[in-house]
Short mmCIF file of C-alpha atoms in Angstrom, two decimals:
data_model
loop_
_atom_site.label_atom_id
_atom_site.label_comp_id
_atom_site.label_asym_id
_atom_site.label_seq_id
_atom_site.Cartn_x
_atom_site.Cartn_y
_atom_site.Cartn_z
CA MET A 1 -6.57 -22.45 15.53
CA VAL A 2 -7.18 -22.50 12.06
CA THR A 3 -5.05 -21.53 9.65
CA ARG A 4 -4.67 -19.15 7.11
CA ARG A 5 -5.97 -20.98 4.07
CA GLN A 6 -9.08 -22.28 6.15
CA PHE A 7 -9.86 -18.26 7.14
CA LEU A 8 -9.96 -17.84 3.83
CA TYR A 9 -11.60 -20.07 2.09
CA ILE A 10 -14.92 -20.08 4.50
CA LEU A 11 -17.54 -20.31 2.68
CA GLY A 12 -20.13 -17.70 1.91
CA GLY A 13 -23.05 -19.21 3.57
CA THR A 14 -21.35 -19.70 6.94
CA VAL A 15 -21.45 -16.82 9.71
CA ALA A 16 -18.56 -14.36 8.87
CA VAL A 17 -16.53 -12.07 11.12
CA ALA A 18 -15.69 -8.76 11.28
CA VAL A 19 -14.45 -6.62 13.55
CA LEU A 20 -14.44 -3.21 15.06
CA GLY A 21 -13.78 -1.53 17.90
CA GLY A 22 -14.33 -5.05 20.03
CA GLY A 23 -17.91 -5.55 18.23
CA VAL A 24 -18.44 -8.71 16.71
CA TYR A 25 -20.97 -8.85 13.72
CA PHE A 26 -22.51 -11.75 11.69
CA LEU A 27 -22.88 -11.50 8.15
CA THR A 28 -24.76 -14.59 6.51
CA ARG A 29 -25.67 -13.38 2.90
CA THR A 30 -22.92 -13.92 0.10
CA PRO A 31 -24.25 -11.99 -3.38
CA SER A 32 -25.40 -14.72 -5.66
CA GLN A 33 -24.96 -15.03 -9.43
CA GLN A 34 -23.70 -12.33 -11.49
CA PRO A 35 -26.53 -10.79 -13.79
CA GLN A 36 -25.81 -10.27 -16.99
CA LYS A 37 -24.63 -6.96 -18.62
CA PRO A 38 -27.16 -5.53 -20.61
CA LYS A 39 -26.25 -3.38 -23.51
CA THR A 40 -26.37 0.14 -22.16
CA LEU A 41 -25.81 1.06 -18.98
CA SER A 42 -27.28 4.15 -17.16
CA GLY A 43 -28.06 5.51 -13.77
CA LYS A 44 -25.87 6.19 -11.25
CA LEU A 45 -22.29 4.88 -10.04
CA THR A 46 -20.96 6.15 -6.21
CA ILE A 47 -17.00 5.32 -5.98
CA LEU A 48 -15.54 5.40 -2.22
CA GLY A 49 -11.95 6.14 -2.54
CA ARG A 50 -8.80 7.46 -1.01
CA SER A 51 -7.85 11.15 -0.99
CA GLY A 52 -4.35 12.71 -2.17
CA TYR A 53 -3.27 11.16 -5.08
CA HIS A 54 -5.35 8.18 -5.32
CA GLU A 55 -8.10 10.83 -6.20
CA THR A 56 -5.70 11.99 -8.85
CA ILE A 57 -5.80 8.77 -10.30
CA VAL A 58 -9.25 7.61 -9.79
CA ARG A 59 -10.80 10.63 -11.71
CA ASN A 60 -8.84 10.31 -14.88
CA LEU A 61 -10.27 6.46 -14.18
CA MET A 62 -13.90 7.67 -14.26
CA ASP A 63 -13.34 9.75 -16.89
CA THR A 64 -12.01 7.22 -19.16
CA PHE A 65 -15.05 5.16 -18.27
CA SER A 66 -17.49 8.17 -18.98
CA LYS A 67 -16.15 8.06 -22.50
CA LYS A 68 -17.17 4.52 -22.71
CA TYR A 69 -20.63 4.85 -21.13
CA PRO A 70 -21.53 8.13 -21.26
CA ASP A 71 -25.32 7.60 -19.47
CA VAL A 72 -23.85 6.77 -15.92
CA SER A 73 -23.21 9.84 -14.09
CA LEU A 74 -20.60 9.17 -11.34
CA ASP A 75 -19.47 11.06 -8.13
CA TYR A 76 -16.12 10.03 -5.86
CA VAL A 77 -16.54 10.21 -2.20
CA PRO A 78 -12.65 10.65 -1.32
CA LYS A 79 -11.76 10.00 2.39
CA GLY A 80 -7.94 9.56 4.44
CA TYR A 81 -6.72 6.06 5.31
CA THR A 82 -8.21 4.85 8.14
CA ASP A 83 -11.40 7.24 7.70
CA GLU A 84 -12.00 4.92 4.37
CA TYR A 85 -10.98 1.47 6.16
CA GLN A 86 -13.77 2.90 8.74
CA THR A 87 -16.92 3.86 6.49
CA ILE A 88 -16.06 0.88 4.64
CA VAL A 89 -16.51 -1.76 7.39
CA LEU A 90 -19.81 0.57 8.95
CA SER A 91 -21.38 1.32 5.47
CA MET A 92 -21.27 -2.61 4.97
CA ARG A 93 -22.04 -4.01 8.14
CA ASN A 94 -25.44 -1.99 7.69
CA LYS A 95 -25.98 -3.13 4.28
CA SER A 96 -25.71 0.23 3.03
CA THR A 97 -26.36 1.23 -0.50
CA ASP A 98 -24.62 4.62 0.08
CA TYR A 99 -21.31 3.13 -2.18
CA ASP A 100 -21.39 1.11 -5.97
CA VAL A 101 -17.51 0.96 -6.09
CA LEU A 102 -14.75 0.74 -3.85
CA TYR A 103 -11.04 1.48 -3.78
CA ILE A 104 -9.49 -0.87 -1.20
CA ASP A 105 -6.77 -1.79 -0.16
CA GLU A 106 -4.46 -5.27 -0.39
CA PRO A 107 -4.95 -6.30 3.52
CA TRP A 108 -8.73 -5.41 3.27
CA ILE A 109 -9.84 -7.68 0.69
CA HIS A 110 -10.25 -11.03 2.46
CA MET A 111 -11.99 -9.28 5.59
CA MET A 112 -14.27 -7.86 2.58
CA ILE A 113 -14.79 -11.15 0.69
CA ASN A 114 -15.41 -13.53 3.44
CA ASN A 115 -17.91 -11.11 5.34
CA GLY A 116 -20.30 -11.07 1.75
CA TRP A 117 -19.39 -7.14 1.15
CA LEU A 118 -18.05 -7.71 -2.04
CA LEU A 119 -19.95 -9.02 -5.31
CA PRO A 120 -18.09 -11.82 -7.44
CA ILE A 121 -16.41 -10.32 -10.81
CA ASP A 122 -17.84 -12.56 -14.38
CA GLN A 123 -15.06 -13.47 -16.67
CA PRO A 124 -12.31 -10.73 -14.86
CA ASP A 125 -9.23 -9.79 -17.61
CA LEU A 126 -6.12 -10.97 -15.18
CA SER A 127 -3.83 -10.89 -18.36
CA ASP A 128 -0.33 -9.09 -17.91
CA TYR A 129 -1.01 -9.23 -14.05
CA PRO A 130 2.16 -10.86 -12.10
CA ASP A 131 1.15 -13.91 -10.58
CA SER A 132 0.44 -12.49 -6.68
CA LEU A 133 -1.85 -9.64 -7.88
CA LYS A 134 -4.56 -12.46 -9.38
CA SER A 135 -4.51 -15.10 -6.46
CA TRP A 136 -4.45 -12.71 -3.85
CA PRO A 137 -8.35 -11.43 -4.27
CA THR A 138 -9.32 -14.89 -5.86
CA VAL A 139 -11.11 -17.07 -3.87
CA ASN A 140 -12.97 -20.48 -4.53
CA GLY A 141 -12.20 -19.62 -7.64
CA LYS A 142 -14.10 -16.34 -7.94
CA THR A 143 -12.61 -13.23 -8.63
CA TYR A 144 -13.37 -10.37 -6.27
CA ALA A 145 -11.45 -7.45 -7.10
CA GLN A 146 -8.73 -6.05 -9.57
CA ALA A 147 -5.45 -4.56 -9.40
CA ILE A 148 -5.24 -1.25 -10.23
CA THR A 149 -2.35 1.30 -8.14
CA GLY A 150 0.63 -1.09 -8.10
CA ASN A 151 2.01 0.59 -5.10
CA ALA A 152 5.47 -0.99 -3.47
CA ASN A 153 7.02 -0.07 -0.50
CA PHE A 154 10.84 0.23 -1.40
CA LEU A 155 13.88 2.41 -1.65
CA PHE A 156 14.82 5.71 -3.39
CA TYR A 157 18.10 7.44 -3.64
CA ARG A 158 19.72 10.32 -4.80
CA LYS A 159 22.22 8.91 -7.26
CA ASP A 160 24.36 11.92 -7.44
CA ILE A 161 24.89 12.22 -3.13
CA LEU A 162 25.76 8.87 -3.59
CA ASP A 163 28.57 9.81 -6.33
CA SER A 164 29.60 13.12 -4.07
CA ILE A 165 31.01 10.96 -0.99
CA GLY A 166 32.14 7.95 -3.03
CA GLU A 167 29.62 5.33 -2.29
CA GLN A 168 27.21 2.74 -4.42
CA PRO A 169 23.46 1.86 -4.37
CA PRO A 170 23.39 0.20 -0.35
CA GLN A 171 23.03 -3.58 -0.67
CA THR A 172 22.66 -3.47 2.88
CA TRP A 173 21.09 -1.46 5.72
CA ASP A 174 24.61 -1.52 6.97
CA ASP A 175 24.77 0.49 3.98
CA VAL A 176 22.52 2.45 4.41
CA LEU A 177 23.51 3.83 8.24
CA ARG A 178 27.23 4.51 6.54
CA ILE A 179 25.52 6.95 3.86
CA ALA A 180 23.61 8.35 6.24
CA LYS A 181 26.57 9.64 8.67
CA LYS A 182 28.72 10.52 5.26
CA VAL A 183 25.85 12.77 4.21
CA LYS A 184 25.17 14.53 7.74
CA SER A 185 28.75 14.46 8.16
CA LYS A 186 29.71 16.43 4.47
CA TYR A 187 26.24 18.51 3.94
CA THR A 188 23.83 18.45 7.01
CA ASP A 189 26.86 19.13 10.10
CA VAL A 190 27.91 22.13 7.89
CA GLY A 191 24.29 23.45 7.11
CA VAL A 192 22.66 21.80 3.95
CA LYS A 193 19.67 20.90 4.32
CA LEU A 194 19.90 17.56 3.52
CA TYR A 195 19.90 14.32 5.33
CA GLY A 196 20.91 11.31 5.78
CA PHE A 197 17.80 9.01 6.00
CA GLY A 198 13.93 9.85 5.50
CA ALA A 199 10.98 7.69 6.23
CA TYR A 200 7.15 9.06 6.82
CA SER A 201 6.91 7.68 10.16
CA VAL A 202 4.25 9.00 12.09
CA LYS A 203 2.93 7.93 15.46
CA GLY A 204 0.18 5.63 14.43
CA THR A 205 -0.78 3.70 11.62
CA SER A 206 2.05 5.43 8.88
CA ILE A 207 5.20 3.91 10.92
CA ALA A 208 3.24 0.20 11.00
CA GLN A 209 2.95 0.60 7.20
CA ASP A 210 4.84 2.56 5.40
CA THR A 211 8.33 2.09 7.27
CA PHE A 212 9.29 -0.07 10.02
CA PRO A 213 8.52 -2.76 7.21
CA ALA A 214 11.28 -1.90 5.12
CA ILE A 215 13.73 -2.66 7.96
CA LEU A 216 12.36 -5.90 10.23
CA TYR A 217 11.68 -7.71 6.95
CA PRO A 218 15.06 -7.28 5.65
CA PHE A 219 16.40 -7.97 9.52
CA GLY A 220 14.51 -11.51 10.06
CA GLY A 221 10.78 -10.15 10.66
CA ARG A 222 7.58 -10.42 10.81
CA TYR A 223 4.16 -9.56 11.23
CA PHE A 224 2.74 -12.69 10.68
CA ALA A 225 3.73 -16.41 10.81
CA ASP A 226 3.31 -18.23 7.89
CA ASP A 227 -0.30 -18.84 7.71
CA GLY A 228 -0.91 -14.86 7.34
CA VAL A 229 -3.17 -14.78 10.80
CA THR A 230 -1.38 -15.87 13.53
CA PRO A 231 1.10 -12.75 15.21
CA ALA A 232 4.45 -13.21 15.44
CA LEU A 233 6.10 -9.65 15.97
CA LYS A 234 8.19 -10.82 19.30
CA SER A 235 10.99 -12.12 18.19
CA GLN A 236 14.78 -10.42 18.46
CA ALA A 237 15.25 -9.97 14.90
CA ALA A 238 12.20 -7.38 15.10
CA ILE A 239 13.92 -5.90 18.32
CA ASP A 240 17.73 -5.86 16.58
CA ALA A 241 15.40 -3.68 13.72
CA LEU A 242 13.84 -1.41 16.03
CA GLU A 243 16.83 -0.69 17.74
CA PHE A 244 18.78 0.01 14.20
CA PHE A 245 16.09 1.99 13.28
CA LYS A 246 16.47 3.93 16.37
CA GLU A 247 20.17 4.68 15.53
CA LEU A 248 19.40 5.76 11.52
CA LYS A 249 17.16 8.37 13.03
CA ASN A 250 20.42 9.90 14.00
CA TYR A 251 21.12 10.83 10.57
CA SER A 252 17.44 10.96 9.04
CA HIS A 253 15.30 14.16 8.10
CA PRO A 254 14.07 15.69 11.50
CA ARG A 255 10.36 15.75 10.14
CA MET A 256 10.72 12.14 9.78
CA THR A 257 8.22 11.19 12.67
CA GLU A 258 6.12 15.23 12.89
CA PHE A 259 5.23 14.85 9.35
CA GLN A 260 2.00 16.30 9.14
CA SER A 261 0.87 14.56 5.76
CA LEU A 262 2.49 12.56 3.17
CA ALA A 263 2.48 15.34 0.84
CA GLU A 264 4.68 16.97 3.13
CA TYR A 265 7.11 14.29 3.05
CA SER A 266 6.78 14.21 -0.42
CA ASP A 267 7.69 17.67 -1.06
CA ALA A 268 11.24 17.31 1.24
CA ILE A 269 11.77 14.45 -1.29
CA LEU A 270 10.74 17.07 -4.63
CA ARG A 271 12.98 19.60 -2.50
CA GLY A 272 16.34 17.40 -2.79
CA GLU A 273 16.41 17.35 1.38
CA VAL A 274 16.23 13.29 1.23
CA ALA A 275 19.57 11.12 0.94
CA VAL A 276 18.48 7.51 1.50
CA GLY A 277 14.64 6.95 1.90
CA VAL A 278 11.32 4.46 2.02
CA ALA A 279 8.72 5.20 -0.45
CA TRP A 280 5.20 4.30 -2.08
CA ASN A 281 5.01 4.32 -5.58
CA GLY A 282 3.22 7.05 -5.39
CA TRP A 283 5.29 9.97 -3.67
CA LEU A 284 7.34 9.89 -5.89
CA ALA A 285 5.35 10.26 -8.71
CA ASP A 286 7.00 13.91 -10.06
CA ILE A 287 10.44 13.49 -8.89
CA ASP A 288 11.59 13.81 -13.10
CA ASN A 289 8.96 17.11 -13.04
CA PRO A 290 10.42 20.01 -13.48
CA GLN A 291 7.74 22.17 -12.46
CA LYS A 292 7.62 20.28 -9.41
CA SER A 293 11.21 19.24 -8.57
CA GLN A 294 14.81 20.23 -7.99
CA VAL A 295 15.66 16.67 -8.39
CA VAL A 296 14.82 15.59 -11.60
CA GLY A 297 16.94 12.68 -13.15
CA LYS A 298 18.98 12.22 -10.20
CA ILE A 299 17.04 9.87 -8.00
CA GLU A 300 17.36 6.08 -8.90
CA VAL A 301 14.99 3.48 -7.18
CA GLN A 302 15.31 -0.34 -5.78
CA PRO A 303 14.61 -2.99 -3.85
CA TYR A 304 15.02 -2.51 0.18
CA PRO A 305 18.65 -3.38 1.08
CA ARG A 306 19.07 -6.72 2.07
CA GLN A 307 20.46 -7.80 5.78
CA LYS A 308 20.26 -10.58 7.50
CA THR A 309 18.14 -11.92 4.29
CA PHE A 310 16.95 -10.31 1.47
CA PHE A 311 13.09 -9.13 1.19
CA GLY A 312 12.11 -7.67 -2.04
CA ALA A 313 9.40 -4.68 -1.52
CA GLN A 314 6.30 -4.53 0.01
CA SER A 315 3.09 -4.59 -1.88
CA GLY A 316 0.82 -2.00 -1.00
CA VAL A 317 -1.90 -2.73 -4.00
CA TRP A 318 -4.91 -0.83 -4.61
CA TYR A 319 -7.95 -2.97 -6.05
CA MET A 320 -11.31 -1.59 -7.33
CA ALA A 321 -14.06 -3.97 -6.76
CA ALA A 322 -17.90 -3.54 -6.98
CA SER A 323 -20.03 -3.31 -3.21
CA ALA A 324 -22.62 -6.72 -2.81
CA PHE A 325 -25.00 -3.92 -1.81
CA THR A 326 -25.01 -2.06 -5.26
CA THR A 327 -28.37 -1.28 -6.69
CA ASN A 328 -26.46 -0.37 -9.74
CA PRO A 329 -24.81 -4.14 -10.19
CA ASP A 330 -23.94 -4.40 -14.15
CA ALA A 331 -22.64 -0.32 -13.69
CA ALA A 332 -20.68 -1.08 -10.87
CA ILE A 333 -18.85 -4.04 -12.33
CA GLU A 334 -18.10 -2.77 -15.91
CA PHE A 335 -16.52 0.06 -13.93
CA VAL A 336 -13.94 -2.10 -12.12
CA LYS A 337 -13.44 -4.03 -15.57
CA VAL A 338 -13.00 -0.70 -17.31
CA SER A 339 -11.22 1.19 -15.13
CA THR A 340 -8.49 -1.47 -14.43
CA SER A 341 -8.20 -2.37 -18.48
CA PHE A 342 -5.01 -2.37 -19.77
CA GLU A 343 -6.09 1.03 -21.89
CA ALA A 344 -7.56 2.56 -18.24
CA GLN A 345 -4.20 2.06 -16.96
CA LYS A 346 -2.33 3.23 -19.61
CA ARG A 347 -3.96 6.77 -20.10
CA ALA A 348 -3.86 7.25 -15.54
CA ALA A 349 -0.31 6.28 -16.17
CA LEU A 350 0.39 9.20 -18.42
CA GLU A 351 -1.71 11.21 -17.13
CA ALA A 352 -2.05 10.81 -13.39
CA GLY A 353 0.84 9.34 -11.99
CA LEU A 354 -0.74 6.01 -11.93
CA PRO A 355 1.63 3.48 -10.69
CA PRO A 356 0.35 0.86 -13.21
CA THR A 357 0.16 -3.38 -12.14
CA ARG A 358 -0.74 -4.78 -15.95
CA LEU A 359 3.26 -5.43 -16.36
CA ASN A 360 2.70 -4.44 -20.11
CA VAL A 361 2.04 -0.94 -19.62
CA PHE A 362 5.76 -0.75 -17.55
CA THR A 363 6.84 -2.05 -21.54
CA ASP A 364 4.80 0.10 -23.73
CA ASP A 365 6.95 2.31 -26.07
CA ASP A 366 4.85 5.44 -25.04
CA TYR A 367 4.91 4.61 -21.33
CA LYS A 368 8.58 4.42 -21.04
CA SER A 369 9.80 7.43 -23.31
CA LYS A 370 8.21 9.40 -20.60
CA ARG A 371 8.77 7.36 -17.95
CA ARG A 372 12.41 7.03 -16.80
CA LEU A 373 12.31 4.62 -14.45
CA ALA A 374 9.93 2.30 -15.73
CA ASP A 375 11.82 -0.89 -16.15
CA LYS A 376 13.11 -0.70 -12.66
CA PHE A 377 9.37 -0.20 -10.85
CA ARG A 378 8.45 -3.20 -13.06
CA GLU A 379 11.19 -4.89 -11.05
CA ILE A 380 9.82 -4.28 -7.51
CA ILE A 381 6.18 -4.79 -8.86
CA LEU A 382 7.85 -8.13 -9.54
CA ASN A 383 9.74 -8.16 -6.51
CA ALA A 384 6.89 -7.00 -4.25
CA LYS A 385 5.37 -9.13 -1.47
CA PRO A 386 2.46 -8.65 0.93
CA VAL A 387 3.06 -7.96 4.62
CA ARG A 388 -0.29 -7.02 5.89
CA THR A 389 -1.99 -10.36 5.21
CA ASN A 390 -4.04 -10.21 8.17
CA PRO A 391 -7.75 -9.68 7.19
CA LEU A 392 -8.64 -7.30 10.63
CA TRP A 393 -4.70 -5.45 9.86
CA GLY A 394 -6.46 -2.12 9.68
CA ASP A 395 -8.60 -3.03 13.44
CA MET A 396 -4.56 -2.94 14.95
CA ALA A 397 -2.37 -1.28 12.22
CA GLU A 398 -2.86 2.13 15.03
CA ASN A 399 -2.02 0.76 18.23
CA VAL A 400 1.36 -1.43 16.64
CA GLY A 401 2.47 1.56 15.17
CA THR A 402 1.54 3.65 18.40
CA TYR A 403 3.94 1.15 20.24
CA LEU A 404 6.28 1.19 17.81
CA TYR A 405 6.44 5.20 17.56
CA MET A 406 7.21 5.01 21.01
CA GLY A 407 10.19 2.87 20.67
CA LEU A 408 11.47 4.92 17.76
CA LEU A 409 11.61 7.84 20.12
CA GLY A 410 12.85 6.47 23.01
CA GLN A 411 10.22 6.66 24.82
CA ILE A 412 9.70 3.17 26.19
CA SER A 413 12.62 0.63 25.06
CA ALA A 414 12.96 -1.50 21.47
CA GLU A 415 12.17 -5.07 23.61
CA GLU A 416 8.89 -3.13 25.08
CA ALA A 417 7.46 -1.42 22.25
CA ILE A 418 7.77 -4.97 20.05
CA ASN A 419 6.31 -7.04 22.75
CA LYS A 420 3.13 -4.76 23.73
CA ALA A 421 2.74 -4.11 19.84
CA HIS A 422 2.59 -7.69 19.84
CA GLU A 423 0.02 -8.45 21.87
CA GLU A 424 -2.38 -5.72 20.33
CA MET A 425 -1.96 -7.81 17.42
CA VAL A 426 -3.02 -10.86 19.48
CA LYS A 427 -5.48 -9.26 20.93
CA VAL A 428 -7.13 -7.93 17.66
CA THR A 429 -6.60 -11.77 15.66
CA SER A 430 -7.76 -13.65 18.99
CA ALA A 431 -11.59 -12.88 17.35
CA ILE A 432 -10.44 -14.76 13.69
CA LYS A 433 -9.93 -17.94 16.27
CA SER A 434 -12.10 -17.85 18.61
#
C-alpha cells in the first residue's frame, strides 16, 4: 500500500495512472524546464473552465489580462462540473492542444500533476495565501497551479429569523435541528414560504461534495484516511451523520433534493426561503445586492457547527494552471500569474463576486467597504480544509453521491448507503494502489 506522500511525490519520469470509466492510461512525459518569458506576448489562448458564476469571474480576469497584453486573443470554453472534468481527462490523455489554460477544482490537481498534464510555474507569487493554498499545488518544490476562487463550504443563517424564535447562532448540529423545528412550527406550518434548513443535495456529485461533508466531518466521520487516499467512509460516525441528515430533511426546503441547478438553490436563498443552510461562497454572492436579494443585511456566515468535533469548513478552491500541451506556454503561464495576482483578484472580487484567495484582498479598504462579511469570509477560508483528497475523487463522486442520495430519501438504509458508497471508493482507489 502506498502512502499519500508516496503517491503525490511520484517522479515526473515514472509511469502515472489516470482512470476514466475503468480504463488505465500511461503517460511518461513530464514537461521540462520552463521557457523564458519574452518581452511581448501574442497569439491565442483558449481557457477551459466552469459555467455559471465561475464564468463571470473568469471573464473579468480575462479582461484584466487583456488590458496588460492586448496582443493575446482569449477564448473561454465554459462547462458544467462533470463535463469539464471529463473534458480535461480526455483531452489531456490525448495530449490535445485545444486548451492552453485550465481553471481546475482542488481535488483534480494532484492527478493532473502526477500525469504530467500541467506546466510548472516559474517564480510563482505565493504571497498572502493561506499556507494550505500554497502547499496543495506544490510538489517536489515546483508549483503547478495558483489559487484564484476561494470557495469554501460553510453554514449561513438568517439572523432576523433566529432572533424571532429566540435562538442564537448554532454551535452544534443539534442546534441546527432544533432551530429548523422551530422555523417549521412558527413559519412553514402556517403557510409562510420559509424553511428551517436548505442545501443543494441532488442525486450524485452534488450531495457527495456540496452537502454531506458538512455533517459527516463534525460527526467524526471522514471520506479518506490520514494518507488522503485510502477510503474511510465506512464507520458508525458516517451512518449517524446520514441518519441525522434524514431527520433534518423533514424540516428542510422541499426542493432540497430536487433543485434543477445551483442557480435555483441560490435564488431560493435570495428570496429568503432558507433560515439556515449550507453553501459555497459563490451561491451567496448577491445576498446584499438590493437588485437581486430580499435578504439584504440579514444573512450571516460561520464555519460548520460542531457535533462530536469541530471541523471548520470544507475547502473547494479553484486554481489556474497552464496545460502541458499548450502551443503558447509563455502566454499561458503569464495568464496564470496575472489572473491570480492581487490586482486581478481585487478587481474581480469587487466587480464579479470573486471570493478571493489572497488574504490581503479581504483586508483591503475598498473591498471591506463593499463586502459586509469580508472579515467572516476571511475567517472561513483560514479554517477551510480539503476533504476530497483522493486524486481520483472525480471518478468516484457521482456513484458515492448516488448511494448517499438513496440513503437520504430512505430508498435504502443509512448503513447500506454508507457501505455501498465506501465500496465505490475502494473500487476506484484500487487503481492507485495496484
